[in-house]
Amino acid sequence: MEKVLSIQGISKKYGRIQAVNGLFIEINKGQVFGLLGPNGSGKTTTLSILLDLVRNDTGTFEWFGKSPSKESRKRIGSVIESPNFFPYLSAVKNLKIVADIKDKPYDDVEDVLQLTGLYDRRNDRFRTYSFGMKQRLAVASALLGNPDVLILDEPTNGLDPQGIAQMRNLIKMVAYQAESDLLRLVAPHYRRADDEGRTLIQSALASAADLQVTNTELRITLAAQSSRHRTRAIAALCEELNQAKTIFPGSRLRLRYAIREAP
C-alpha cells in the first residue's frame, strides 16, 4: 500500500514546554488517522509542523515518499484552528477566493458546498452562519481541488450531533475517494435532485450508523430507530443510483450501493 506520510521522531519545544516529543507515525493511502489528546497535548502543533506552518526542532517527515515541498503541499487540503473568511461575502464568493489562492478552477465550489450541507445557504453572508456552519465551510474549502490528503483540526467542533455524524461519514467517504471518485458521483445526483431527492441523499449520509466500503460497494447501515418510511426512501434512492452510470474515465470501478437495517 502506498505510504502517504512518514514521521520520524519529530519534536518541538516552546521555551520549557515540550509540545511534541519524539513522534513516530506512518500513514498509508486511504487511511483515516486521528490524533487524540487533551488541550495542550501538541495535536495542533503536530499538524502545523506537517503543513510547514511551524518548524520542528528535531526529527524529519516525508509526504508521498519525498521531503516536504511546495508541490507536495499542493496535494494537501487543510483546516487548522478557527476558520477565517470574509464576513461580508457569501460562501460561494469566499470559496472562489480560496480557489484563486490555490490556483484551482471554480468547478468544485458547488460540489463541496453540497457535500458539506451548505448548498442552500451558499449565497448568504459568512457572518450570518452559525459556528458549526462556519466549520463546515472551512472543510468545504479544504476539499477544493480534490486533494490527495485532508488534514482537519477538530473538524466536529461546534457541530450538533447530526452534524458530527455527517462529518464523520464525510471523512470516511473522502478516505475512500483515494481509491475512487465516489464524491464526484454523489454530488451531481444531489445537484440535479429536487428538494425531496436532496433530503434523501442528506438522510443517507447523516442518519447512517455506519459506512463500509469495498472496491465495488458502499454499504449504508441505518440506525435501528430509523423509520420504515426513511428506510424505504433511502433504499429507493440507492436503487436509482445503482442504475446510474458509475464507470469513471480511466477506471474500471463500478460502485454498488446496499442498505440494511442495523441489528
mmCIF file of N, CA, C and O in Angstrom, residues 83-136:
data_model
loop_
_atom_site.group_PDB
_atom_site.id
_atom_site.type_symbol
_atom_site.label_atom_id
_atom_site.label_comp_id
_atom_site.label_asym_id
_atom_site.label_seq_id
_atom_site.Cartn_x
_atom_site.Cartn_y
_atom_site.Cartn_z
ATOM 1 N N PRO A 83 -11.808 28.676 11.516
ATOM 2 C CA PRO A 83 -11.934 29.078 10.119
ATOM 3 C C PRO A 83 -12.026 30.589 9.979
ATOM 4 O O PRO A 83 -12.699 31.257 10.776
ATOM 5 N N ASN A 84 -11.348 31.149 8.987
ATOM 6 C CA ASN A 84 -11.371 32.586 8.743
ATOM 7 C C ASN A 84 -11.788 32.866 7.303
ATOM 8 O O ASN A 84 -11.135 32.402 6.364
ATOM 9 N N PHE A 85 -12.876 33.602 7.153
ATOM 10 C CA PHE A 85 -13.357 34.010 5.838
ATOM 11 C C PHE A 85 -13.797 35.475 5.916
ATOM 12 O O PHE A 85 -13.925 36.048 7.001
ATOM 13 N N PHE A 86 -14.036 36.074 4.763
ATOM 14 C CA PHE A 86 -14.522 37.445 4.734
ATOM 15 C C PHE A 86 -15.978 37.463 5.196
ATOM 16 O O PHE A 86 -16.834 36.841 4.554
ATOM 17 N N PRO A 87 -16.289 38.155 6.290
ATOM 18 C CA PRO A 87 -17.641 38.078 6.868
ATOM 19 C C PRO A 87 -18.734 38.671 5.984
ATOM 20 O O PRO A 87 -19.898 38.268 6.083
ATOM 21 N N TYR A 88 -18.395 39.603 5.111
ATOM 22 C CA TYR A 88 -19.396 40.288 4.297
ATOM 23 C C TYR A 88 -19.610 39.618 2.935
ATOM 24 O O TYR A 88 -20.416 40.085 2.130
ATOM 25 N N LEU A 89 -18.901 38.518 2.681
ATOM 26 C CA LEU A 89 -19.050 37.797 1.423
ATOM 27 C C LEU A 89 -19.805 36.488 1.631
ATOM 28 O O LEU A 89 -19.814 35.917 2.719
ATOM 29 N N SER A 90 -20.435 36.001 0.573
ATOM 30 C CA SER A 90 -21.168 34.740 0.634
ATOM 31 C C SER A 90 -20.207 33.553 0.646
ATOM 32 O O SER A 90 -19.006 33.704 0.386
ATOM 33 N N ALA A 91 -20.754 32.372 0.909
ATOM 34 C CA ALA A 91 -19.930 31.163 0.897
ATOM 35 C C ALA A 91 -19.326 30.937 -0.487
ATOM 36 O O ALA A 91 -18.149 30.589 -0.609
ATOM 37 N N VAL A 92 -20.126 31.153 -1.527
ATOM 38 C CA VAL A 92 -19.629 30.947 -2.887
ATOM 39 C C VAL A 92 -18.459 31.877 -3.176
ATOM 40 O O VAL A 92 -17.413 31.447 -3.692
ATOM 41 N N LYS A 93 -18.606 33.155 -2.859
ATOM 42 C CA LYS A 93 -17.542 34.117 -3.153
ATOM 43 C C LYS A 93 -16.296 33.832 -2.312
ATOM 44 O O LYS A 93 -15.167 33.965 -2.812
ATOM 45 N N ASN A 94 -16.485 33.434 -1.059
ATOM 46 C CA ASN A 94 -15.326 33.087 -0.229
ATOM 47 C C ASN A 94 -14.584 31.879 -0.794
ATOM 48 O O ASN A 94 -13.353 31.870 -0.846
ATOM 49 N N LEU A 95 -15.329 30.872 -1.240
ATOM 50 C CA LEU A 95 -14.680 29.682 -1.788
ATOM 51 C C LEU A 95 -13.992 29.980 -3.116
ATOM 52 O O LEU A 95 -12.951 29.384 -3.434
ATOM 53 N N LYS A 96 -14.537 30.901 -3.887
ATOM 54 C CA LYS A 96 -13.872 31.278 -5.143
ATOM 55 C C LYS A 96 -12.544 31.976 -4.858
ATOM 56 O O LYS A 96 -11.572 31.791 -5.597
ATOM 57 N N ILE A 97 -12.499 32.746 -3.789
ATOM 58 C CA ILE A 97 -11.230 33.375 -3.397
ATOM 59 C C ILE A 97 -10.214 32.300 -2.998
ATOM 60 O O ILE A 97 -9.043 32.357 -3.380
ATOM 61 N N VAL A 98 -10.683 31.311 -2.225
ATOM 62 C CA VAL A 98 -9.799 30.213 -1.836
ATOM 63 C C VAL A 98 -9.311 29.467 -3.081
ATOM 64 O O VAL A 98 -8.132 29.102 -3.179
ATOM 65 N N ALA A 99 -10.220 29.237 -4.031
ATOM 66 C CA ALA A 99 -9.834 28.559 -5.265
ATOM 67 C C ALA A 99 -8.775 29.354 -6.024
ATOM 68 O O ALA A 99 -7.831 28.782 -6.578
ATOM 69 N N ASP A 100 -8.911 30.678 -6.036
ATOM 70 C CA ASP A 100 -7.913 31.522 -6.701
ATOM 71 C C ASP A 100 -6.550 31.398 -6.011
ATOM 72 O O ASP A 100 -5.509 31.308 -6.678
ATOM 73 N N ILE A 101 -6.572 31.386 -4.671
ATOM 74 C CA ILE A 101 -5.321 31.256 -3.916
ATOM 75 C C ILE A 101 -4.661 29.910 -4.210
ATOM 76 O O ILE A 101 -3.433 29.822 -4.361
ATOM 77 N N LYS A 102 -5.470 28.868 -4.308
ATOM 78 C CA LYS A 102 -4.943 27.522 -4.582
ATOM 79 C C LYS A 102 -4.653 27.303 -6.062
ATOM 80 O O LYS A 102 -4.140 26.249 -6.437
ATOM 81 N N ASP A 103 -5.034 28.287 -6.897
ATOM 82 C CA ASP A 103 -4.891 28.156 -8.349
ATOM 83 C C ASP A 103 -5.688 26.963 -8.857
ATOM 84 O O ASP A 103 -5.218 26.163 -9.670
ATOM 85 N N LYS A 104 -6.940 26.864 -8.364
ATOM 86 C CA LYS A 104 -7.836 25.788 -8.767
ATOM 87 C C LYS A 104 -9.046 26.381 -9.487
ATOM 88 O O LYS A 104 -9.437 27.520 -9.235
ATOM 89 N N PRO A 105 -9.674 25.635 -10.396
ATOM 90 C CA PRO A 105 -10.882 26.122 -11.078
ATOM 91 C C PRO A 105 -12.063 26.192 -10.118
ATOM 92 O O PRO A 105 -12.026 25.622 -9.021
ATOM 93 N N TYR A 106 -13.119 26.872 -10.555
ATOM 94 C CA TYR A 106 -14.311 27.027 -9.717
ATOM 95 C C TYR A 106 -15.252 25.822 -9.822
ATOM 96 O O TYR A 106 -16.311 25.808 -9.190
ATOM 97 N N ASP A 107 -14.887 24.820 -10.586
ATOM 98 C CA ASP A 107 -15.799 23.706 -10.862
ATOM 99 C C ASP A 107 -16.264 22.983 -9.599
ATOM 100 O O ASP A 107 -17.373 22.443 -9.560
ATOM 101 N N ASP A 108 -15.415 22.944 -8.574
ATOM 102 C CA ASP A 108 -15.718 22.166 -7.372
ATOM 103 C C ASP A 108 -16.540 22.937 -6.338
ATOM 104 O O ASP A 108 -16.983 22.345 -5.353
ATOM 105 N N VAL A 109 -16.740 24.241 -6.535
ATOM 106 C CA VAL A 109 -17.358 25.062 -5.486
ATOM 107 C C VAL A 109 -18.741 24.542 -5.109
ATOM 108 O O VAL A 109 -19.045 24.328 -3.927
ATOM 109 N N GLU A 110 -19.605 24.321 -6.100
ATOM 110 C CA GLU A 110 -20.951 23.847 -5.790
ATOM 111 C C GLU A 110 -20.919 22.437 -5.199
ATOM 112 O O GLU A 110 -21.680 22.130 -4.280
ATOM 113 N N ASP A 111 -20.038 21.592 -5.717
ATOM 114 C CA ASP A 111 -19.966 20.217 -5.219
ATOM 115 C C ASP A 111 -19.599 20.160 -3.744
ATOM 116 O O ASP A 111 -20.220 19.433 -2.960
ATOM 117 N N VAL A 112 -18.581 20.922 -3.335
ATOM 118 C CA VAL A 112 -18.149 20.854 -1.930
ATOM 119 C C VAL A 112 -19.191 21.491 -1.010
ATOM 120 O O VAL A 112 -19.336 21.077 0.145
ATOM 121 N N LEU A 113 -19.922 22.476 -1.505
ATOM 122 C CA LEU A 113 -21.000 23.061 -0.702
ATOM 123 C C LEU A 113 -22.126 22.053 -0.498
ATOM 124 O O LEU A 113 -22.717 21.973 0.582
ATOM 125 N N GLN A 114 -22.425 21.284 -1.532
ATOM 126 C CA GLN A 114 -23.452 20.255 -1.407
ATOM 127 C C GLN A 114 -23.017 19.163 -0.437
ATOM 128 O O GLN A 114 -23.791 18.733 0.423
ATOM 129 N N LEU A 115 -21.791 18.741 -0.568
ATOM 130 C CA LEU A 115 -21.304 17.635 0.257
ATOM 131 C C LEU A 115 -21.176 18.014 1.722
ATOM 132 O O LEU A 115 -21.222 17.146 2.598
ATOM 133 N N THR A 116 -21.016 19.281 2.023
ATOM 134 C CA THR A 116 -20.909 19.723 3.416
ATOM 135 C C THR A 116 -22.228 20.300 3.938
ATOM 136 O O THR A 116 -22.278 20.826 5.046
ATOM 137 N N GLY A 117 -23.294 20.188 3.142
ATOM 138 C CA GLY A 117 -24.616 20.592 3.601
ATOM 139 C C GLY A 117 -24.862 22.081 3.636
ATOM 140 O O GLY A 117 -25.738 22.549 4.370
ATOM 141 N N LEU A 118 -24.130 22.848 2.840
ATOM 142 C CA LEU A 118 -24.263 24.313 2.856
ATOM 143 C C LEU A 118 -24.837 24.870 1.556
ATOM 144 O O LEU A 118 -24.923 26.089 1.405
ATOM 145 N N TYR A 119 -25.230 24.008 0.654
ATOM 146 C CA TYR A 119 -25.634 24.484 -0.669
ATOM 147 C C TYR A 119 -26.816 25.449 -0.595
ATOM 148 O O TYR A 119 -26.850 26.462 -1.306
ATOM 149 N N ASP A 120 -27.792 25.156 0.259
ATOM 150 C CA ASP A 120 -28.977 26.014 0.341
ATOM 151 C C ASP A 120 -28.657 27.381 0.946
ATOM 152 O O ASP A 120 -29.442 28.319 0.789
ATOM 153 N N ARG A 121 -27.536 27.508 1.629
ATOM 154 C CA ARG A 121 -27.126 28.798 2.210
ATOM 155 C C ARG A 121 -25.910 29.386 1.488
ATOM 156 O O ARG A 121 -25.212 30.235 2.027
ATOM 157 N N ARG A 122 -25.674 28.936 0.288
ATOM 158 C CA ARG A 122 -24.446 29.298 -0.437
ATOM 159 C C ARG A 122 -24.330 30.779 -0.744
ATOM 160 O O ARG A 122 -23.227 31.312 -0.869
ATOM 161 N N ASN A 123 -25.474 31.468 -0.857
ATOM 162 C CA ASN A 123 -25.439 32.895 -1.211
ATOM 163 C C ASN A 123 -25.586 33.814 0.000
ATOM 164 O O ASN A 123 -25.638 35.036 -0.157
ATOM 165 N N ASP A 124 -25.646 33.227 1.199
ATOM 166 C CA ASP A 124 -25.743 34.027 2.425
ATOM 167 C C ASP A 124 -24.354 34.457 2.884
ATOM 168 O O ASP A 124 -23.365 33.758 2.664
ATOM 169 N N ARG A 125 -24.294 35.598 3.528
ATOM 170 C CA ARG A 125 -23.007 36.103 4.008
ATOM 171 C C ARG A 125 -22.453 35.236 5.139
ATOM 172 O O ARG A 125 -23.209 34.704 5.955
ATOM 173 N N PHE A 126 -21.156 35.138 5.170
ATOM 174 C CA PHE A 126 -20.479 34.296 6.151
ATOM 175 C C PHE A 126 -20.827 34.698 7.577
ATOM 176 O O PHE A 126 -20.958 33.843 8.453
ATOM 177 N N ARG A 127 -21.008 35.983 7.826
ATOM 178 C CA ARG A 127 -21.271 36.438 9.194
ATOM 179 C C ARG A 127 -22.631 35.979 9.713
ATOM 180 O O ARG A 127 -22.892 36.038 10.924
ATOM 181 N N THR A 128 -23.513 35.525 8.817
ATOM 182 C CA THR A 128 -24.824 35.035 9.256
ATOM 183 C C THR A 128 -24.788 33.549 9.613
ATOM 184 O O THR A 128 -25.790 33.002 10.073
ATOM 185 N N TYR A 129 -23.651 32.884 9.428
ATOM 186 C CA TYR A 129 -23.542 31.454 9.683
ATOM 187 C C TYR A 129 -23.359 31.177 11.174
ATOM 188 O O TYR A 129 -22.720 31.952 11.889
ATOM 189 N N SER A 130 -23.884 30.057 11.613
ATOM 190 C CA SER A 130 -23.591 29.565 12.954
ATOM 191 C C SER A 130 -22.155 29.075 12.987
ATOM 192 O O SER A 130 -21.512 28.905 11.943
ATOM 193 N N PHE A 131 -21.638 28.802 14.202
ATOM 194 C CA PHE A 131 -20.252 28.335 14.304
ATOM 195 C C PHE A 131 -20.073 27.001 13.576
ATOM 196 O O PHE A 131 -19.062 26.777 12.898
ATOM 197 N N GLY A 132 -21.063 26.121 13.719
ATOM 198 C CA GLY A 132 -20.981 24.826 13.045
ATOM 199 C C GLY A 132 -20.957 24.972 11.537
ATOM 200 O O GLY A 132 -20.235 24.253 10.843
ATOM 201 N N MET A 133 -21.743 25.907 11.005
ATOM 202 C CA MET A 133 -21.753 26.143 9.564
ATOM 203 C C MET A 133 -20.418 26.717 9.103
ATOM 204 O O MET A 133 -19.917 26.366 8.020
ATOM 205 N N LYS A 134 -19.824 27.565 9.917
ATOM 206 C CA LYS A 134 -18.502 28.107 9.575
ATOM 207 C C LYS A 134 -17.468 26.984 9.521
ATOM 208 O O LYS A 134 -16.574 26.986 8.663
ATOM 209 N N GLN A 135 -17.603 26.042 10.445
ATOM 210 C CA GLN A 135 -16.683 24.910 10.466
ATOM 211 C C GLN A 135 -16.834 24.071 9.195
ATOM 212 O O GLN A 135 -15.843 23.633 8.591
ATOM 213 N N ARG A 136 -18.079 23.861 8.776
ATOM 214 C CA ARG A 136 -18.309 23.081 7.568
ATOM 215 C C ARG A 136 -17.816 23.806 6.319
ATOM 216 O O ARG A 136 -17.336 23.174 5.367
#
